[in-house]
Coordinates of C-alpha atoms and ligand atoms in Angstrom, one line a residue:
M1 CA -18.1 -14.0 15.3
R2 CA -18.5 -10.4 15.6
S3 CA -17.0 -7.6 17.3
T4 CA -18.5 -6.2 20.1
I5 CA -16.3 -3.0 19.8
P6 CA -18.5 0.1 20.9
R7 CA -19.9 2.1 17.9
H8 CA -18.4 5.2 18.9
V9 CA -14.8 4.0 18.2
I10 CA -15.7 3.3 14.9
V11 CA -16.2 6.1 12.5
S12 CA -17.0 9.7 12.9
L13 CA -19.1 10.3 9.5
S14 CA -19.7 13.2 7.8
L15 CA -23.2 13.4 6.3
S16 CA -22.4 15.5 3.4
L17 CA -20.4 12.8 1.2
A18 CA -17.4 14.9 0.5
V19 CA -16.0 13.1 -2.3
G20 CA -12.3 13.1 -2.7
C21 CA -11.4 10.2 -4.6
G22 CA -12.1 6.5 -4.8
Q23 CA -15.2 4.7 -4.4
N24 CA -17.3 4.0 -1.3
A25 CA -17.1 7.4 -0.6
A26 CA -17.9 8.2 3.0
T27 CA -15.4 10.3 4.3
T28 CA -14.3 10.2 8.1
D29 CA -11.2 12.0 9.5
G30 CA -8.0 10.5 9.6
S31 CA -5.9 9.3 12.2
H32 CA -3.7 6.7 13.4
A33 CA -2.0 4.7 16.3
S34 CA 1.5 3.3 17.5
A35 CA 2.9 0.1 18.7
A36 CA 5.3 -3.1 18.7
G37 CA 7.9 -4.9 16.5
S38 CA 11.0 -7.3 15.8
A39 CA 13.5 -8.4 13.2
P40 CA 13.7 -7.3 9.7
S41 CA 11.1 -8.8 7.5
Q42 CA 9.2 -7.7 4.2
S43 CA 8.0 -7.8 0.7
G44 CA 7.3 -5.4 -2.3
A45 CA 5.9 -3.8 -5.6
G46 CA 6.5 -1.8 -8.5
G47 CA 5.6 0.8 -11.3
S48 CA 4.9 1.6 -14.9
S49 CA 4.3 4.7 -17.3
R50 CA 3.0 8.1 -17.4
A51 CA 2.5 11.2 -15.4
G52 CA 0.8 12.1 -12.0
A53 CA 0.7 13.8 -8.9
S54 CA 0.6 13.0 -5.1
T55 CA -0.2 13.5 -1.9
N56 CA 0.6 12.9 1.4
G57 CA -1.1 10.9 3.5
N58 CA -1.2 8.9 6.0
G59 CA -3.2 7.3 7.0
T60 CA -5.1 5.6 8.6
T61 CA -5.6 4.5 11.5
A62 CA -7.2 5.7 14.5
M63 CA -6.5 3.9 16.9
S64 CA -8.2 2.4 19.7
T65 CA -7.1 0.7 22.2
S66 CA -8.0 -2.3 23.7
G67 CA -6.8 -3.2 26.5
M68 CA -9.7 -3.1 28.7
P69 CA -11.2 -5.7 30.3
G70 CA -12.8 -7.7 27.7
A71 CA -10.7 -6.6 25.0
G72 CA -8.8 -9.2 22.9
V73 CA -10.0 -11.5 20.9
A74 CA -13.4 -12.6 20.0
G75 CA -14.1 -13.9 17.0
A76 CA -13.8 -13.4 13.7
T77 CA -15.0 -11.9 10.8
G78 CA -13.3 -13.7 8.5
T79 CA -9.6 -13.7 9.2
T80 CA -6.7 -15.2 7.9
G81 CA -5.0 -18.0 8.6
G82 CA -6.5 -17.5 11.9
A83 CA -8.3 -16.2 14.5
A84 CA -10.1 -13.0 14.5
T85 CA -10.1 -10.3 16.7
S86 CA -11.9 -7.6 18.3
A87 CA -11.4 -5.0 20.5
G88 CA -13.4 -5.6 23.5
P89 CA -16.5 -4.3 24.8
A90 CA -15.5 -2.5 27.8
G91 CA -14.6 0.1 25.6
A92 CA -13.5 2.5 27.8
G93 CA -10.9 4.7 26.8
A94 CA -11.2 4.1 23.2
T95 CA -10.5 6.9 21.1
S96 CA -12.5 7.7 18.4
G97 CA -11.5 9.6 15.5
S98 CA -8.7 11.4 14.4
S99 CA -5.4 11.6 14.5
A100 CA -4.0 9.8 17.6
G101 CA -0.6 10.9 18.8
P102 CA 2.3 8.9 18.7
T103 CA 1.5 6.9 21.5
G104 CA -2.0 6.5 20.9
A105 CA -2.8 2.9 21.3
D106 CA -2.8 1.7 25.0
A107 CA -2.2 -1.6 26.1
G108 CA -4.8 -2.6 28.6
S109 CA -5.0 -5.5 31.0
T110 CA -4.5 -8.1 28.5
G111 CA -1.4 -6.0 27.4
D112 CA -2.4 -6.2 23.8
V113 CA -1.9 -3.2 21.5
I114 CA -5.0 -2.7 19.2
V115 CA -5.3 -0.3 16.6
T116 CA -8.1 0.9 14.3
I117 CA -7.4 1.2 10.6
K118 CA -9.5 3.8 9.2
N119 CA -9.8 3.7 5.3
G120 CA -10.6 6.5 3.1
D121 CA -8.9 9.3 5.2
F122 CA -5.6 11.1 4.5
W123 CA -3.2 9.7 6.9
L124 CA -1.1 11.8 9.1
D125 CA 2.3 11.4 10.9
T126 CA 2.8 12.3 14.3
D127 CA 3.7 15.7 13.6
G128 CA 0.2 16.2 12.0
N129 CA 1.6 16.4 8.2
R130 CA 0.3 14.0 5.7
I131 CA 2.4 10.8 5.2
E132 CA 4.1 10.9 2.1
A133 CA 5.1 7.3 1.3
H134 CA 3.3 6.1 -1.8
G135 CA 4.0 2.9 -3.5
A136 CA 4.9 1.7 -0.2
G137 CA 7.5 -0.9 0.8
L138 CA 7.6 -2.0 4.5
I139 CA 10.3 -3.6 6.8
K140 CA 10.2 -4.6 10.3
V141 CA 13.4 -4.0 12.6
D142 CA 13.5 -5.1 16.0
D143 CA 10.2 -3.8 17.4
A144 CA 9.3 -1.2 14.8
W145 CA 8.0 -1.1 11.3
Y146 CA 9.6 1.3 8.6
W147 CA 7.6 2.4 5.8
V148 CA 9.5 3.7 2.6
G149 CA 7.6 5.5 -0.2
E150 CA 7.3 8.2 -2.7
D151 CA 7.1 11.6 -1.7
K152 CA 4.4 13.2 -3.9
S153 CA 3.8 16.4 -2.1
Q154 CA 5.1 18.4 -5.2
N155 CA 1.8 17.2 -6.8
S156 CA 3.9 15.6 -9.6
A157 CA 5.1 12.2 -10.8
N158 CA 8.7 13.5 -10.7
F159 CA 11.0 12.4 -8.1
K160 CA 11.2 14.4 -5.0
A161 CA 12.2 12.0 -2.4
V162 CA 11.9 8.4 -1.0
N163 CA 10.7 9.0 2.6
C164 CA 11.0 6.6 5.7
Y165 CA 8.5 6.6 8.7
R166 CA 8.6 4.5 11.8
S167 CA 6.1 2.8 13.8
T168 CA 5.5 0.4 16.5
D169 CA 1.8 0.0 15.9
L170 CA 1.5 0.4 12.3
S171 CA -0.6 3.3 13.2
H172 CA 1.2 6.3 14.4
W173 CA 3.8 6.9 12.1
E174 CA 7.0 9.2 13.0
F175 CA 8.8 10.8 9.9
R176 CA 12.2 9.7 10.0
N177 CA 14.0 10.7 7.0
A178 CA 14.1 11.5 3.2
I179 CA 16.3 8.6 2.6
I180 CA 17.0 9.4 -0.9
T181 CA 16.8 12.9 -2.5
R182 CA 17.7 14.8 -5.5
Q183 CA 21.0 15.3 -3.8
T184 CA 21.8 11.8 -3.3
S185 CA 23.5 11.7 -6.6
T186 CA 23.8 13.7 -9.9
D187 CA 21.6 11.0 -11.8
L188 CA 18.8 11.6 -9.4
N189 CA 18.9 15.1 -9.7
A190 CA 17.9 14.9 -13.6
A191 CA 14.9 17.2 -14.2
D192 CA 12.8 14.4 -15.3
R193 CA 13.8 11.7 -12.9
I194 CA 11.0 9.4 -11.9
I195 CA 11.5 7.0 -8.7
E196 CA 8.5 4.6 -7.9
R197 CA 7.7 1.8 -5.6
P198 CA 10.8 1.5 -3.4
K199 CA 11.1 -1.7 -1.3
V200 CA 13.9 -2.4 1.2
V201 CA 15.4 -5.7 2.5
Y202 CA 18.1 -6.2 5.3
N203 CA 21.2 -8.6 4.2
D204 CA 22.4 -10.6 7.2
S205 CA 25.9 -11.3 5.8
T206 CA 26.7 -7.6 4.6
K207 CA 24.6 -5.9 7.3
K208 CA 23.4 -3.5 4.9
Y209 CA 19.8 -2.4 4.3
V210 CA 19.3 -3.0 0.4
M211 CA 16.7 -1.0 -1.4
W212 CA 15.4 -1.6 -5.0
L213 CA 13.0 0.7 -6.9
H214 CA 11.7 1.5 -10.3
W215 CA 13.8 4.1 -11.8
D216 CA 12.4 6.1 -14.8
G217 CA 12.9 9.1 -16.8
Q218 CA 10.5 11.3 -18.9
N219 CA 7.3 9.3 -20.0
Y220 CA 8.7 6.2 -18.5
V221 CA 11.1 5.4 -21.3
T222 CA 14.2 4.6 -19.4
A223 CA 12.2 1.4 -17.5
E224 CA 15.1 0.4 -15.3
A225 CA 15.7 -0.9 -11.6
G226 CA 17.7 1.4 -9.1
V227 CA 19.5 -0.1 -6.3
F228 CA 20.7 1.8 -3.1
T229 CA 22.3 0.3 0.3
S230 CA 22.4 1.8 3.9
D231 CA 24.0 1.0 6.9
T232 CA 20.7 1.8 8.7
V233 CA 17.0 1.3 7.8
D234 CA 16.3 4.8 7.8
G235 CA 19.7 6.5 6.9
N236 CA 20.7 8.3 3.8
Y237 CA 21.2 5.6 1.4
T238 CA 24.0 5.4 -1.3
Q239 CA 23.3 4.5 -4.9
I240 CA 24.9 1.5 -6.2
R241 CA 23.6 1.0 -9.8
H242 CA 20.4 1.6 -11.9
F243 CA 20.1 -0.7 -14.9
Q244 CA 17.8 -3.1 -17.0
P245 CA 18.3 -6.6 -15.2
N246 CA 18.9 -9.0 -17.8
G247 CA 18.9 -6.6 -20.3
N248 CA 14.9 -6.5 -19.8
M249 CA 12.8 -3.1 -19.3
S250 CA 12.1 -2.7 -15.8
R251 CA 9.1 -0.7 -14.3
D252 CA 6.7 -1.6 -11.4
D253 CA 8.6 -3.9 -9.0
T254 CA 8.6 -5.6 -5.7
L255 CA 11.5 -7.3 -3.8
F256 CA 11.0 -10.4 -1.5
K257 CA 13.3 -12.1 1.0
D258 CA 12.6 -15.8 1.8
D259 CA 13.0 -17.4 4.8
D260 CA 16.3 -19.3 3.7
G261 CA 17.8 -15.8 3.3
K262 CA 17.5 -15.7 -0.5
A263 CA 16.0 -12.7 -2.3
Y264 CA 14.1 -12.1 -5.1
F265 CA 13.1 -9.1 -7.4
L266 CA 10.0 -9.1 -9.6
S267 CA 9.3 -6.2 -12.1
A268 CA 7.4 -5.4 -15.1
S269 CA 9.1 -6.0 -18.4
N270 CA 8.7 -5.9 -22.0
N271 CA 6.9 -2.7 -22.0
N272 CA 4.7 -3.9 -19.0
A273 CA 3.2 -7.1 -21.0
D274 CA 5.3 -9.5 -18.9
L275 CA 6.6 -9.6 -15.2
S276 CA 10.1 -10.9 -15.0
L277 CA 11.3 -12.8 -11.9
Y278 CA 15.0 -12.8 -10.6
A279 CA 17.0 -14.3 -8.0
L280 CA 19.4 -11.7 -6.4
T281 CA 23.2 -12.4 -5.6
D282 CA 24.1 -13.0 -2.2
D283 CA 24.6 -9.4 -1.2
Y284 CA 20.9 -8.7 -2.6
T285 CA 22.6 -5.6 -5.0
D286 CA 22.5 -7.4 -8.3
V287 CA 20.7 -9.9 -10.4
Q288 CA 22.0 -13.5 -10.0
K289 CA 19.9 -14.8 -12.8
Q290 CA 16.3 -14.6 -14.3
I291 CA 14.0 -17.4 -12.8
A292 CA 10.7 -16.9 -15.0
T293 CA 9.0 -14.7 -17.0
L294 CA 5.4 -14.7 -15.5
W295 CA 2.1 -14.4 -17.3
A296 CA 3.7 -13.2 -20.7
G297 CA 1.4 -10.7 -22.7
S298 CA -0.9 -10.4 -19.8
Y299 CA -0.2 -6.7 -18.8
R300 CA 0.4 -7.2 -14.8
E301 CA 2.3 -4.5 -12.9
A302 CA 2.3 -3.6 -9.4
P303 CA 3.4 -6.7 -8.0
A304 CA 3.5 -7.8 -4.2
I305 CA 4.9 -11.2 -2.9
M306 CA 4.0 -12.8 0.4
K307 CA 4.4 -16.4 1.9
A308 CA 1.5 -17.9 4.1
G309 CA 2.2 -21.2 5.3
S310 CA 4.1 -23.0 2.7
T311 CA 2.4 -20.9 -0.2
Y312 CA 3.9 -18.2 -1.9
F313 CA 1.2 -15.5 -3.4
I314 CA 2.0 -12.8 -6.0
V315 CA -0.8 -10.0 -6.3
N316 CA -0.8 -7.6 -9.1
S317 CA -2.8 -5.3 -10.9
A318 CA -3.6 -4.7 -14.4
A319 CA -1.6 -1.9 -16.3
T320 CA -3.9 0.9 -16.7
N321 CA -1.7 4.0 -15.5
W322 CA -3.3 5.6 -12.4
D323 CA -6.7 4.2 -13.0
P324 CA -7.8 1.3 -10.7
N325 CA -8.7 -2.2 -12.1
Q326 CA -9.1 -5.9 -11.2
Q327 CA -6.3 -6.9 -8.7
K328 CA -5.4 -10.8 -9.3
Y329 CA -3.2 -13.3 -7.4
A330 CA -1.3 -16.4 -8.3
T331 CA 0.2 -19.0 -6.0
S332 CA 3.3 -21.4 -6.0
A333 CA 4.7 -24.0 -3.7
A334 CA 8.1 -22.6 -4.6
M335 CA 9.8 -19.3 -5.8
D336 CA 11.2 -21.1 -8.8
G337 CA 8.7 -19.7 -11.2
S338 CA 6.0 -22.3 -11.0
F339 CA 3.3 -19.7 -10.1
S340 CA -0.6 -20.6 -11.1
S341 CA -2.6 -18.8 -13.5
L342 CA -4.3 -15.5 -12.1
S343 CA -7.7 -15.5 -10.2
N344 CA -9.3 -12.2 -8.9
V345 CA -9.1 -10.6 -5.4
G346 CA -11.1 -7.9 -4.4
D347 CA -13.7 -6.1 -6.3
G348 CA -13.3 -5.1 -10.0
T349 CA -11.3 -1.9 -9.2
G350 CA -9.5 -3.3 -6.0
Y351 CA -11.9 -1.0 -4.2
D352 CA -10.2 1.9 -6.2
T353 CA -6.6 1.0 -5.3
Q354 CA -3.7 -0.7 -6.6
T355 CA -1.5 -2.9 -4.9
A356 CA 1.6 -1.5 -3.3
F357 CA 2.8 -4.2 -0.8
I358 CA 1.7 -6.7 1.6
I359 CA 2.6 -6.4 5.2
P360 CA 3.0 -9.4 7.3
V361 CA 2.1 -9.0 10.8
V362 CA 3.4 -12.0 12.9
G363 CA 1.6 -12.1 16.0
T364 CA 1.6 -14.3 19.2
K365 CA -1.5 -16.0 18.2
T366 CA -1.5 -15.8 14.3
T367 CA -0.3 -14.0 11.2
T368 CA -2.3 -11.2 9.5
Y369 CA -1.4 -10.2 5.9
I370 CA -2.3 -6.7 5.1
Y371 CA -2.7 -5.5 1.5
A372 CA -1.3 -1.8 1.3
G373 CA -2.7 -0.2 -1.7
D374 CA -2.6 3.2 -3.2
R375 CA -5.7 4.9 -4.0
W376 CA -4.3 7.1 -6.5
Q377 CA -5.8 10.4 -7.4
D378 CA -5.0 12.0 -10.9
P379 CA -4.8 14.5 -11.5
D380 CA -4.0 16.0 -8.2
L381 CA -1.7 12.8 -6.9
V382 CA -1.1 14.7 -3.9
S383 CA -4.4 13.6 -2.8
S384 CA -3.9 10.1 -3.5
K385 CA -4.5 7.7 -0.3
Y386 CA -3.5 4.7 1.2
I387 CA -5.8 1.6 1.7
W388 CA -5.1 -1.1 4.0
L389 CA -7.1 -4.4 4.0
P390 CA -6.9 -7.4 5.8
L391 CA -6.3 -10.7 3.6
K392 CA -8.2 -13.9 4.3
V393 CA -5.9 -16.4 3.4
S394 CA -7.1 -20.4 3.4
G395 CA -4.6 -22.6 1.8
T396 CA -3.9 -21.1 -1.7
K397 CA -7.1 -19.0 -1.8
L398 CA -7.1 -15.4 -1.0
V399 CA -10.0 -13.2 -0.5
M400 CA -10.1 -9.4 0.3
D401 CA -13.2 -7.4 1.3
W402 CA -13.9 -3.9 1.9
Y403 CA -14.0 -2.4 5.5
D404 CA -14.2 1.3 6.4
T405 CA -12.6 0.7 9.6
W406 CA -11.2 -2.6 11.1
Q407 CA -8.9 -3.5 14.1
L408 CA -5.7 -5.0 14.5
D409 CA -4.3 -6.8 17.5
V410 CA -0.8 -5.9 16.8
T411 CA 0.3 -8.3 19.9
T412 CA -1.5 -11.4 18.9
G413 CA -1.7 -10.6 15.0
E414 CA -5.5 -11.1 14.9
W415 CA -7.9 -8.6 13.4
S416 CA -11.7 -8.0 13.4
A417 CA -14.4 -5.8 12.0
P418 CA -17.6 -4.8 12.8
N419 CA -20.2 -6.2 10.4
D420 CA -21.8 -2.7 10.7
N421 CA -19.8 -0.3 9.4
F422 CA -21.4 0.3 6.1
I423 CA -23.3 3.5 5.5
S424 CA -27.0 3.3 4.6
Q425 CA -27.5 3.8 0.9
Q426 CA -30.7 5.7 2.0
A427 CA -31.3 9.6 1.6
W428 CA -28.1 10.7 0.3
S429 CA -27.8 13.4 -2.2
L430 CA -24.6 14.8 -3.7
V431 CA -23.6 18.0 -1.9
S432 CA -20.3 18.6 -3.9
V433 CA -17.7 16.7 -5.6
D434 CA -14.0 17.5 -6.0
S435 CA -13.2 15.1 -8.8
E436 CA -15.1 12.7 -10.6
E437 CA -15.2 10.8 -14.2
T438 CA -16.6 12.9 -17.1
Q439 CA -20.4 12.4 -18.1
A440 CA -19.2 10.2 -21.0
E441 CA -17.5 8.0 -18.5
D442 CA -18.8 5.3 -15.8
G443 CA -17.5 6.3 -12.7
H444 CA -19.9 9.2 -11.5
A445 CA -19.7 10.4 -7.8
T446 CA -23.3 9.4 -7.4
N447 CA -22.5 5.8 -8.0
A448 CA -21.2 5.8 -4.4
F449 CA -24.6 5.5 -2.9
D450 CA -26.7 3.9 -5.6
G451 CA -27.1 0.9 -3.6
D452 CA -25.4 -1.2 -6.3
T453 CA -22.5 -2.9 -5.5
S454 CA -21.3 -3.4 -8.9
T455 CA -21.0 0.2 -10.1
Y456 CA -18.0 2.4 -9.0
W457 CA -17.1 5.9 -8.9
H458 CA -13.5 7.2 -9.9
T459 CA -11.7 10.4 -9.7
E460 CA -11.6 12.1 -13.3
W461 CA -8.1 11.5 -14.8
K462 CA -7.8 12.5 -18.3
A463 CA -8.4 16.1 -18.2
A464 CA -5.9 18.7 -16.8
Q465 CA -8.1 19.6 -13.8
P466 CA -11.0 18.1 -11.7
R467 CA -14.3 19.1 -12.7
R468 CA -16.1 21.1 -10.2
R469 CA -19.8 20.9 -9.3
T470 CA -21.8 22.1 -6.4
R471 CA -24.9 20.8 -5.6
S472 CA -27.1 18.2 -7.4
Ligands
LIG1 C1 1.0 2.7 -13.1 C2 2.1 2.2 -11.9 C3 2.1 3.4 -11.0 C4 2.8 4.6 -11.9 C5 1.6 5.1 -12.9 C6 2.1 6.3 -13.8 O1 0.6 1.7 -13.9 O2 1.6 1.1 -11.1 O3 3.4 3.0 -9.9 O4 4.0 4.3 -12.6 O5 1.2 3.7 -13.8 O6 1.0 6.3 -14.7

């Protein structure tokens, strides 16, 4: 079924294809929203080698609202384990566009909080600043989600801070704290320090929030994991250790806490050729033992783990630095390392993104699993964006389609997307481009509207500066 959301809620398109990064170019303006929550839950992903820059961003969402009569669920445009949603017709108060304020999304007569996720824009926090939380990790605590990630506002791959934001609706994000900075420890203050892909889980016994991350140094040769703890999710974290788990190199990483309270760390090892899976100690601050070496020699990284029904999924990327590539996934009936071979998910470039995290949104009717990806822009890492897409789960099958915008009913856990939010391929011309691959490469900006779904465009990444071009 399709959504009947009024068109005006959907996007404000700019007709001048202002290309900033990524493929599927149409830009809109950003925004976000706000909403609901419960006890700590989560999952994660990790890093690798070379240089970069950054952004702030935020994300996403505009919010819409729902609530009105008729809002609610309607059917589905492919949904995950379940239902689909849609905001209802009566659209009334639906806000369009940009940056919703902190309390943006209203609840309507159904009481549901429905937000709109808008991909392709910079995402702003509730103060109007770009959200700086790349290589994301999320954890839900009581009624709020907390998003931790890399601050790349200094437009460099080097460490500035890990920031933490809070939202009750996955849309309106309040900046809470730089939970580690260069002042947190002497080690972190090293000039060439690189910190990526922080993930946080909560330990019910020690009552500590435990953060694991990719700890590195110049040219990513240090290749370690770092561990930090805090009494509060958004507090100042204390450094516990940085090390090579089981003597292995460790780059892109994720953390996963299972329903039975056991926690796992997964990271790229053997110079990114393998992914190594570890069971953590009871307090989650160390590795108890290595459980498996996954897809040895396949050069997979950027892992994220989720559990849907009784199936564990690992989504990951190939190791191509900041450039996007085919995301893949595998499944297992247990976290014992018996994962399947890898299958493709999303298009050949992950819609110009790299996996960072999977957010389970557990609602009153169903659970939606959100793929949280980074659309890196290199050079100019500061202009990287966040792309969030709903995953469609069916047994051990995972599908990820592209949506410029889609709606999430945070209350019920359902999602929907209009089937008409594609931009016409007709009559576009390139007015300007901020960055694209060189003429010798394939990803030119005009590919964004050539009507061929097998082509893609991508920002230039080899040269020191983006090429500039005006008019064509
Ligand atoms: C990627 C990795 C990123 C970052 C980048 C640096 O492969 O996933 O987190 O490390 O390399 O080039």
